[in-house]
Short mmCIF file of C-alpha atoms (C1' of nucleotides) in Angstrom, two decimals:
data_model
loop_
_atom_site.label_atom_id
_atom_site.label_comp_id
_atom_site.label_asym_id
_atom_site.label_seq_id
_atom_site.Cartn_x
_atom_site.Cartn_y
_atom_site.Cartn_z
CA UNK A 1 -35.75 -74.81 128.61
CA UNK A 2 -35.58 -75.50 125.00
CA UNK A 3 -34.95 -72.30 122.74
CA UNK A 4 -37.68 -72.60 120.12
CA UNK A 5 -41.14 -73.42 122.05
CA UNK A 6 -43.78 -73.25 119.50
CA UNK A 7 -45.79 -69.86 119.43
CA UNK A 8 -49.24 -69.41 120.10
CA UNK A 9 -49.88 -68.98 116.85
CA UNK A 10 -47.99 -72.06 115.90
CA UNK A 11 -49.54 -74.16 118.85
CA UNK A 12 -53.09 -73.24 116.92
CA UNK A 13 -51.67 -74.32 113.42
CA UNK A 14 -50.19 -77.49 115.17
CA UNK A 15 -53.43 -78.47 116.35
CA UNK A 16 -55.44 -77.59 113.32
CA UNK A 17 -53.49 -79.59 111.53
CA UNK A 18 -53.23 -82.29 113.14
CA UNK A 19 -57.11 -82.43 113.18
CA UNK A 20 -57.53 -82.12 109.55
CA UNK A 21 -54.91 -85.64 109.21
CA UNK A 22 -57.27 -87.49 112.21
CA UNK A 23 -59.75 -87.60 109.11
CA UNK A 24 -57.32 -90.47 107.13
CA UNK A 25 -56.92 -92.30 110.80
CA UNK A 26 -53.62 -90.36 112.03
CA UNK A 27 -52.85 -90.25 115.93
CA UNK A 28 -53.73 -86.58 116.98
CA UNK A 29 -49.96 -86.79 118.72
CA UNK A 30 -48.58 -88.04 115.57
CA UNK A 31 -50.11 -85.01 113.52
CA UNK A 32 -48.50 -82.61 115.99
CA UNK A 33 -45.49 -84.16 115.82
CA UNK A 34 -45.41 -84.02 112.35
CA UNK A 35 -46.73 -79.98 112.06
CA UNK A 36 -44.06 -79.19 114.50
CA UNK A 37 -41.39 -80.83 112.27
CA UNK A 38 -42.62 -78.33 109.42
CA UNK A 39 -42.08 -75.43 111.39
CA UNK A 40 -39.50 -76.24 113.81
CA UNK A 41 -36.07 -74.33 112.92
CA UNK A 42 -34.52 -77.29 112.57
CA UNK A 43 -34.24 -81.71 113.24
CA UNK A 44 -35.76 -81.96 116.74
CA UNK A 45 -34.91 -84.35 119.90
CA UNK A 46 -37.30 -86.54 121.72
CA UNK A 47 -37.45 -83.99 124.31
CA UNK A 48 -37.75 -81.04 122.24
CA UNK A 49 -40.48 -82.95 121.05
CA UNK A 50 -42.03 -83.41 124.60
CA UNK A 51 -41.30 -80.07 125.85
CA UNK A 52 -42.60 -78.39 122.47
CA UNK A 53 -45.84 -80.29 122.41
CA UNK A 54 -46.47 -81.11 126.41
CA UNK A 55 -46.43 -84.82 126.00
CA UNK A 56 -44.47 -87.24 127.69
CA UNK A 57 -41.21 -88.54 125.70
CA UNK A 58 -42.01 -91.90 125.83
CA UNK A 59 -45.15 -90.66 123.55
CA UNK A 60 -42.81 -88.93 122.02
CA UNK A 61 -40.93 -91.70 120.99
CA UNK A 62 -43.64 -93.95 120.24
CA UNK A 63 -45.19 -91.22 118.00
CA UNK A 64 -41.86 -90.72 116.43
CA UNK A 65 -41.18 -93.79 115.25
CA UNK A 66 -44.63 -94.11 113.98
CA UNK A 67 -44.28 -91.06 111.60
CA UNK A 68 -41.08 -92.89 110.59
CA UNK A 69 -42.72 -95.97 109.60
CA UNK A 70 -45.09 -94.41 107.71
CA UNK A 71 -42.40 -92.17 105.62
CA UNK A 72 -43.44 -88.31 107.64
CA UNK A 73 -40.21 -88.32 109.29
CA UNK A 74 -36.37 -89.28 108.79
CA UNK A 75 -34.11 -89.82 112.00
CA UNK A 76 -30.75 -88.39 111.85
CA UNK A 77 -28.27 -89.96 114.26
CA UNK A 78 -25.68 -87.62 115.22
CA UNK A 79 -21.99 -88.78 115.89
CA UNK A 80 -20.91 -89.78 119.17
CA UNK A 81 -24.39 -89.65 120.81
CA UNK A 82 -27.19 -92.12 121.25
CA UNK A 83 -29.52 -88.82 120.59
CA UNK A 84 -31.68 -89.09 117.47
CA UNK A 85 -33.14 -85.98 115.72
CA UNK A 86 -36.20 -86.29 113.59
CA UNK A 87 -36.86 -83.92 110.59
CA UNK A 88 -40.28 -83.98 108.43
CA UNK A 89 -39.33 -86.01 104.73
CA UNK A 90 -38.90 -82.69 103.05
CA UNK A 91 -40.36 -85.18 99.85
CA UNK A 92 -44.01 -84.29 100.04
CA UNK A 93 -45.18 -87.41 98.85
CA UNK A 94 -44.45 -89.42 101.87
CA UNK A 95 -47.47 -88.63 104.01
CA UNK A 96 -50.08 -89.18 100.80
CA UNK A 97 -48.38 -92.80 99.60
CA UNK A 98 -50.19 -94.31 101.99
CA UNK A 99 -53.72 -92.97 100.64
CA UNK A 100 -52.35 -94.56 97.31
CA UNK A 101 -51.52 -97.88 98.60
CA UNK A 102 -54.64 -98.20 100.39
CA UNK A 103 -56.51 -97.53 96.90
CA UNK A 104 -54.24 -99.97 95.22
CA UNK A 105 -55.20 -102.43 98.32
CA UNK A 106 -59.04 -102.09 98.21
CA UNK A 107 -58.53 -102.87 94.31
CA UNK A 108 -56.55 -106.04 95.12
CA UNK A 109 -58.93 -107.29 97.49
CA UNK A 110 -61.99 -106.80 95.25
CA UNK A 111 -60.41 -108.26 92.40
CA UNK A 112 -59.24 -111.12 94.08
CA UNK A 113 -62.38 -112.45 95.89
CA UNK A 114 -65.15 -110.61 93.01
CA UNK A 115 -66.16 -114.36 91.59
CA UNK A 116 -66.60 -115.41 95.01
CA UNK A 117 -68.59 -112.74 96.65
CA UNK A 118 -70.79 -111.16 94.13
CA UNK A 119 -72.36 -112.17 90.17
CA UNK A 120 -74.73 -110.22 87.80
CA UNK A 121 -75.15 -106.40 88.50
CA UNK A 122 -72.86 -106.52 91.91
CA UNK A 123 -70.18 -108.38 90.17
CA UNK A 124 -70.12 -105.48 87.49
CA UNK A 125 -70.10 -103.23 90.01
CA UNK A 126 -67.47 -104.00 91.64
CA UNK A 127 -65.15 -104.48 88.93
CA UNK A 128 -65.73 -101.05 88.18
CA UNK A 129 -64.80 -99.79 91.17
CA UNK A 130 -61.73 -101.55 91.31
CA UNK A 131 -61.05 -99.76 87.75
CA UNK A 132 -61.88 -96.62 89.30
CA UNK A 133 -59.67 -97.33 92.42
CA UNK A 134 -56.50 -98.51 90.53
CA UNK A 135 -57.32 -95.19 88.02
CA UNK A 136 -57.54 -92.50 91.22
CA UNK A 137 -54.22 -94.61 92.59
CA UNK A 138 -52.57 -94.11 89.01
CA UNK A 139 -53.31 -89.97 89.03
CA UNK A 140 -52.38 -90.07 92.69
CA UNK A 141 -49.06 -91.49 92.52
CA UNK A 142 -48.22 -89.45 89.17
CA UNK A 143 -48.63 -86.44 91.12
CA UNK A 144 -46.66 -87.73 94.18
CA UNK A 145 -43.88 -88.57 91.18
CA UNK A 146 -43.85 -85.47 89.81
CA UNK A 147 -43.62 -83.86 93.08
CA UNK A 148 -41.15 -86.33 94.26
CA UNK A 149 -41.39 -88.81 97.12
CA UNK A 150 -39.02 -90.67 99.28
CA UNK B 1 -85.08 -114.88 108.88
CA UNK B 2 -83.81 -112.97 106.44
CA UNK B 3 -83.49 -114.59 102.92
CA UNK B 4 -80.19 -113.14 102.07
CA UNK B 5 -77.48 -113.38 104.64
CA UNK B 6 -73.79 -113.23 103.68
CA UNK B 7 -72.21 -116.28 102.85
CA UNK B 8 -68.96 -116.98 104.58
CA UNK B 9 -66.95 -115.51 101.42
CA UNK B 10 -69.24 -112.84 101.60
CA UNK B 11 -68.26 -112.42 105.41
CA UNK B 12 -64.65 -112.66 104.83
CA UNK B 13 -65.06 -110.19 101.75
CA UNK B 14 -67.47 -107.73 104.45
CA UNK B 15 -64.55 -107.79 107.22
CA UNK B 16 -61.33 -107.27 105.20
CA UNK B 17 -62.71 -104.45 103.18
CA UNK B 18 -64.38 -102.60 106.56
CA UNK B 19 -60.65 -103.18 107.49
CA UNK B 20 -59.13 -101.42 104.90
CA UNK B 21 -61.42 -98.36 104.94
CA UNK B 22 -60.22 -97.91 108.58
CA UNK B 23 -57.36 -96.88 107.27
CA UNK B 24 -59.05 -93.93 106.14
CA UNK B 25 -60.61 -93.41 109.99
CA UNK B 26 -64.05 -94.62 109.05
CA UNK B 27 -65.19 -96.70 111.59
CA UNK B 28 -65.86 -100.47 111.32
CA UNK B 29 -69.33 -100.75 111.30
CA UNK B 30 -69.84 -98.36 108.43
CA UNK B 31 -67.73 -99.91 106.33
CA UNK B 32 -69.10 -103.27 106.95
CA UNK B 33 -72.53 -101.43 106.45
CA UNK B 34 -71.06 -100.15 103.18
CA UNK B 35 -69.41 -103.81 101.68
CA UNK B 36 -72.63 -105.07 102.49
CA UNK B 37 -74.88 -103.04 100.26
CA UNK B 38 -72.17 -103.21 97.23
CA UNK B 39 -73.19 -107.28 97.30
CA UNK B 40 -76.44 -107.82 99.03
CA UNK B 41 -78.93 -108.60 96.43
CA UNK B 42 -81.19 -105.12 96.65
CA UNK B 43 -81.67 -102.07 99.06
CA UNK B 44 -81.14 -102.97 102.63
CA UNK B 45 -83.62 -102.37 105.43
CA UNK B 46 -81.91 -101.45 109.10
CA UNK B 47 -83.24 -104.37 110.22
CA UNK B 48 -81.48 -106.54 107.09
CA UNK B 49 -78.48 -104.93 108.27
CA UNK B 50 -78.84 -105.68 111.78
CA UNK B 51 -79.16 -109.67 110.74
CA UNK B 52 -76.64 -109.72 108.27
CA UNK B 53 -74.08 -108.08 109.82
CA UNK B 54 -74.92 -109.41 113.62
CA UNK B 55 -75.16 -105.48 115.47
CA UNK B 56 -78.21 -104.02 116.89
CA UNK B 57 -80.73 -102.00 115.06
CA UNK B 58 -79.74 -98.66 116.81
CA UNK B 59 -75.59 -98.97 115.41
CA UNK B 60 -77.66 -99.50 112.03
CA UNK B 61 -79.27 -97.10 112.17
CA UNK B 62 -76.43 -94.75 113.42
CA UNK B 63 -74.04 -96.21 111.10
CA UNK B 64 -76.01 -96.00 107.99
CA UNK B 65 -76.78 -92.25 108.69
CA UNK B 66 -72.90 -91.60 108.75
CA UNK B 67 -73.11 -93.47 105.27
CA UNK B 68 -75.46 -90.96 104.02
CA UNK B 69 -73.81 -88.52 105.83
CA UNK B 70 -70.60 -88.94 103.66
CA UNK B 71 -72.17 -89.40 100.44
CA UNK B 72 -71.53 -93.72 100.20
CA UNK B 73 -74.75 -94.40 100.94
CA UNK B 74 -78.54 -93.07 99.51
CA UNK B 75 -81.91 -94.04 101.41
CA UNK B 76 -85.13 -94.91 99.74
CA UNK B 77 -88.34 -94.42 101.13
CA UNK B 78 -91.08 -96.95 100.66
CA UNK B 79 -94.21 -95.67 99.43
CA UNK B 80 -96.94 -96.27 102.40
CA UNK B 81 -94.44 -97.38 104.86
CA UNK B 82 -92.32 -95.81 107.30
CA UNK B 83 -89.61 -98.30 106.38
CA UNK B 84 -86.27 -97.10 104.94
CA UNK B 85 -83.86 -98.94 102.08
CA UNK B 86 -80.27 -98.43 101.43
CA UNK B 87 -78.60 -98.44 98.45
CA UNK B 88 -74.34 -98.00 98.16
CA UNK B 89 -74.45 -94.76 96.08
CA UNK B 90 -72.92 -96.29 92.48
CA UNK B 91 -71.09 -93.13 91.90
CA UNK B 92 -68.16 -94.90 92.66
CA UNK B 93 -66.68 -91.22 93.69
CA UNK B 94 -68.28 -90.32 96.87
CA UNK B 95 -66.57 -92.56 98.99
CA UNK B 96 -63.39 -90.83 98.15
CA UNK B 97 -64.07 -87.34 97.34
CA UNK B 98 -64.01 -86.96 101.29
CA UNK B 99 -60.04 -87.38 100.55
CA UNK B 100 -59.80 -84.64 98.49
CA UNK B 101 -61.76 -82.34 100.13
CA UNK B 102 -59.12 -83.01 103.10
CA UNK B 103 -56.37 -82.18 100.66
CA UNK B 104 -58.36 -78.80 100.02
CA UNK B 105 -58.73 -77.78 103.26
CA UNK B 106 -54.93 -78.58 104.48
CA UNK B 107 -53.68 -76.21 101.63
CA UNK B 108 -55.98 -73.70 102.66
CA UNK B 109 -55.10 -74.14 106.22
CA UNK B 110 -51.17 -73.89 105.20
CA UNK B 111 -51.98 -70.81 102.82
CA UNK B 112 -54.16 -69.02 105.42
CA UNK B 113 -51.36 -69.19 108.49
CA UNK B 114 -48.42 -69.22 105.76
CA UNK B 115 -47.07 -65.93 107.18
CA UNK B 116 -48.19 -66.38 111.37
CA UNK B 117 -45.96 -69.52 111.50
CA UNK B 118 -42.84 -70.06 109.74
CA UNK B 119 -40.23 -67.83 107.95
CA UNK B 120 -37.24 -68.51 105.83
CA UNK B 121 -37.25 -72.00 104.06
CA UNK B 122 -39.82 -73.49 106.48
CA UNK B 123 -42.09 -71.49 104.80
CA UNK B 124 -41.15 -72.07 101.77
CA UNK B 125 -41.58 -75.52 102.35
CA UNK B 126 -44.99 -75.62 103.64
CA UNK B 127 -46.48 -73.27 100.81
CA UNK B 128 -44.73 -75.70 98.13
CA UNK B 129 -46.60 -78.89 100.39
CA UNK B 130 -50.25 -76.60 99.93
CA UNK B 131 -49.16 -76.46 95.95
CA UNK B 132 -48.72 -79.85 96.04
CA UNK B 133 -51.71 -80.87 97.96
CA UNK B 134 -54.14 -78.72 95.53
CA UNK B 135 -52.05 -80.58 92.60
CA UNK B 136 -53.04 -83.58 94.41
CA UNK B 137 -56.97 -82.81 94.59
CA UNK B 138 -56.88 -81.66 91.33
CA UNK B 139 -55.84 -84.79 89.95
CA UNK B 140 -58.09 -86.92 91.98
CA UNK B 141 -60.89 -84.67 91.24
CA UNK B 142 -60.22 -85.29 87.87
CA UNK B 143 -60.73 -88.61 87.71
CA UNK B 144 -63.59 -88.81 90.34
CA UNK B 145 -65.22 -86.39 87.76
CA UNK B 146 -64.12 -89.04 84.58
CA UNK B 147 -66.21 -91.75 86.23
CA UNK B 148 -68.92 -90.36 87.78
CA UNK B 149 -69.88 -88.62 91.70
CA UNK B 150 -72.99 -88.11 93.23
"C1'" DT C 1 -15.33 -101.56 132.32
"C1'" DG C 2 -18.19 -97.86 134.73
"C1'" DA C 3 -20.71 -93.72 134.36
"C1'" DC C 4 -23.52 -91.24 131.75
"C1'" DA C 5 -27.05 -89.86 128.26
"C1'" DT C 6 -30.58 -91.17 125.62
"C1'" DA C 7 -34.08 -94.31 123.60
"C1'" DT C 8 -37.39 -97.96 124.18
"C1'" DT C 9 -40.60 -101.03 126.36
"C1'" DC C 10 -44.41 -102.02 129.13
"C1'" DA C 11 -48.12 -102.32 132.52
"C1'" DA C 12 -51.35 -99.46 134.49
"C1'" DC C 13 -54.22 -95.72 133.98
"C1'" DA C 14 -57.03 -92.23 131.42
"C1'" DT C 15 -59.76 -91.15 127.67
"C1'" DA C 16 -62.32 -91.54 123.60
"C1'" DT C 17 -65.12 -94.41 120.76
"C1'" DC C 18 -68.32 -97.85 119.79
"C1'" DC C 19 -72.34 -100.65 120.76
"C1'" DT C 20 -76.52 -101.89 123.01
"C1'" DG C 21 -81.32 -102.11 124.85
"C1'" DA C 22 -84.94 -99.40 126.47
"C1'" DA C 23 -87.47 -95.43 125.77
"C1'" DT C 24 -89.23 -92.20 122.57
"C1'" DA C 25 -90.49 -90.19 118.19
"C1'" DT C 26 -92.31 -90.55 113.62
"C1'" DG C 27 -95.08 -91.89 109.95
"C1'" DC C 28 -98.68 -94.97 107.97
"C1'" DT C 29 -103.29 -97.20 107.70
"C1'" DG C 30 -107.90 -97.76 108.67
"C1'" DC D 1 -107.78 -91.01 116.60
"C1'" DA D 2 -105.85 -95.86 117.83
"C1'" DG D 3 -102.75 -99.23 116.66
"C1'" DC D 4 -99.03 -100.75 114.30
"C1'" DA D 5 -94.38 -100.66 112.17
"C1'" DT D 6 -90.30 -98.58 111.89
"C1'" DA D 7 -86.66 -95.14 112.92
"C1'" DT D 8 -84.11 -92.43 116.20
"C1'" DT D 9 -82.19 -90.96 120.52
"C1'" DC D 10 -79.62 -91.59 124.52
"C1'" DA D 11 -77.46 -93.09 128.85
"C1'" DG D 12 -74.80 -96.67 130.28
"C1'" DG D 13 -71.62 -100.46 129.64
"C1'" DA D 14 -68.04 -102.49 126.73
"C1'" DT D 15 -64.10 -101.97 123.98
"C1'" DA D 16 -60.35 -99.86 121.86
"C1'" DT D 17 -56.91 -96.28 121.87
"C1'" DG D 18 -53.77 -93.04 123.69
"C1'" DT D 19 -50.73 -91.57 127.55
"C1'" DT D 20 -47.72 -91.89 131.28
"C1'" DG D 21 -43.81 -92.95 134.60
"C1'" DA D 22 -40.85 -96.44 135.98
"C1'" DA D 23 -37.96 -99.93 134.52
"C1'" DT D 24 -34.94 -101.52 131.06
"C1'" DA D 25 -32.02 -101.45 127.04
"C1'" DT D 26 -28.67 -99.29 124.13
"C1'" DG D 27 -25.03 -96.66 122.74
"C1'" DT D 28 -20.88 -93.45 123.94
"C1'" DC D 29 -17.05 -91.86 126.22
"C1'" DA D 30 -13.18 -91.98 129.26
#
DNA sequence: TGACATATTCAACATATCCTGAATATGCTG
DNA sequence: CAGCATATTCAGGATATGTTGAATATGTCA
C-alpha cells in the first residue's frame, strides 16, 4: 500500500549492494535497509521498510537499529507520534569509520601483547604491521574528514 | 607432538585477533590460521596447524586455501615431498587490499546504475558516496603501495 | 485513564555456515 | 608399479545466524 515500492531496477541495486557490504561482515537485511535509505524519496517507517524490502518489521526494527548503532542511519521522531523514520547519515563517512576503528583496534592489540607473544624476526614483524595498520587508519580517517562524517 | 605449540599468551593473542578480523567477515578459523603463522617460529605444515590450533586437518586445509585465496597467506612446496608449508605473506598489504577493492567495486556499482535508480538529490547523493569511496581506495592504495603488497 | 498506534522483545523456527572424519586423489621414492 | 605420506573433497552433523509472529512495552491523544 505504500506509495514508493522499490523498482525492479532498484530491487537489483538493493541487493547488489547489499552483497558487496556482506564482504566487511554486514547483515544482508541491514545492507538493504541501508541501499533503500539511499534511494528512497524520503525518511522511511518500519513498515515502509517491511513492505519495501518483504521482511517482517520486527526485522525491520532489529535491522534498523543496528544501522543506527553503527552510524548508517539517523532516526527522526516525528511530533505527536510514537512513529520513527530512519534516513541514511547523508555524512558518508559513517558506514567506513568502522573499517578505521577496526585498523586502529588490530594495532592496539598487537602492540599491547607484541613482548608477550612473539621476539626476533616475528616481533619485528609485527611491529610493522601495527605501523602499517595505524598508517592505512591515519589516510582512512583523513579522507572520511575531508569528506565529512557524523 | 609438535615442538612449537602456542603458549597461552600466544593463544589469547591467536583468539582476540581471529576476533577482530571477523569484523571484516573472515571467518574464525582463517584468522586464527593467519595469527598463527605471523608468530609460529617457521612455515606451518596443515598438520602443525591442526595441533596448534586444535581443528581437524580437512578445516586446515580448507582454511589455509582461503588464506591463499585472499592473498594473506603463500604455500611452499618441499622439495621431494608432497608436504606443503605456509608462510603469512609479509607484504603487510594483502590482507587489506581486499577492502579496497570492495570500495572499487561499490563506486562502480553506484556509477553503473547511477541513472536506473534515483533522480533528483538522491542521486546526487549516491554519485558524491562513489567519489568518495574511490577517494577512499585511493588513499588506502596509497599507502598499501608505501609499504609494500604482494 | 482508556484506546489507539507504533516499536521492541523474545522464543521458536528456518537457514546458512562451519567443522569433522572417512574416502579419495595426488605426488614422491625406490 | 607398490607403498607411503600428504592433501583434498565431500556428505553429514554441529553450530551460529537470521527471521518471524505473538506478546509486550511505550508513547500519544482525547
Amino acid at each position: 500500500m505504500s506509495i514508493d515500492a522499490p523498482s525492479s531496477a532498484q530491487q537489483r541495486f538493493i541487493d547488489d549492494f547489499a552483497q558487496m557490504l556482506t564482504a566487511w561482515g554486514m547483515p544482508l537485511t541491514c545492507g538493504r535497509l541501508y541501499a533503500w535509505l539511499l534511494l528512497a524519496p524520503g525518511p522511511v517507517t518500519l513498515d515502509e521498510f517491511a513492505e519495501a524490502l518483504g521482511i517482517s518489521k520486527s526485522n525491520a526494527s532489529m535491522a534498523a537499529r543496528d544501522l543506527e548503532g553503527i552510524g548508517m542511519a539517523r532516526r527522526l521522531t516525528e511530533r505527536g507520534s510514537k512513529r520513527i523514520r530512519y534516513e541514511a547519515t547523508t555524512e558518508p563517512g559513517n558506514a567506513l569509520k568502522r573499517n578505521s576503528d577496526i585498523l586502529g583496534q588490530l594495532a592496539g592489540l598487537i602492540r599491547s601483547r607484541l613482548d608477550a607473544v612473539a621476539d626476533g624476526r616475528n616481533r619485528a614483524r609485527l611491529a610493522d604491521l601495527a605501523t602499517f595498520h595505524l598508517a592505512l587508519k591515519a589516510a582512512m580517517d583523513g579522507v572520511i574528514e575531508r569528506y565529512g562524517s557524523a
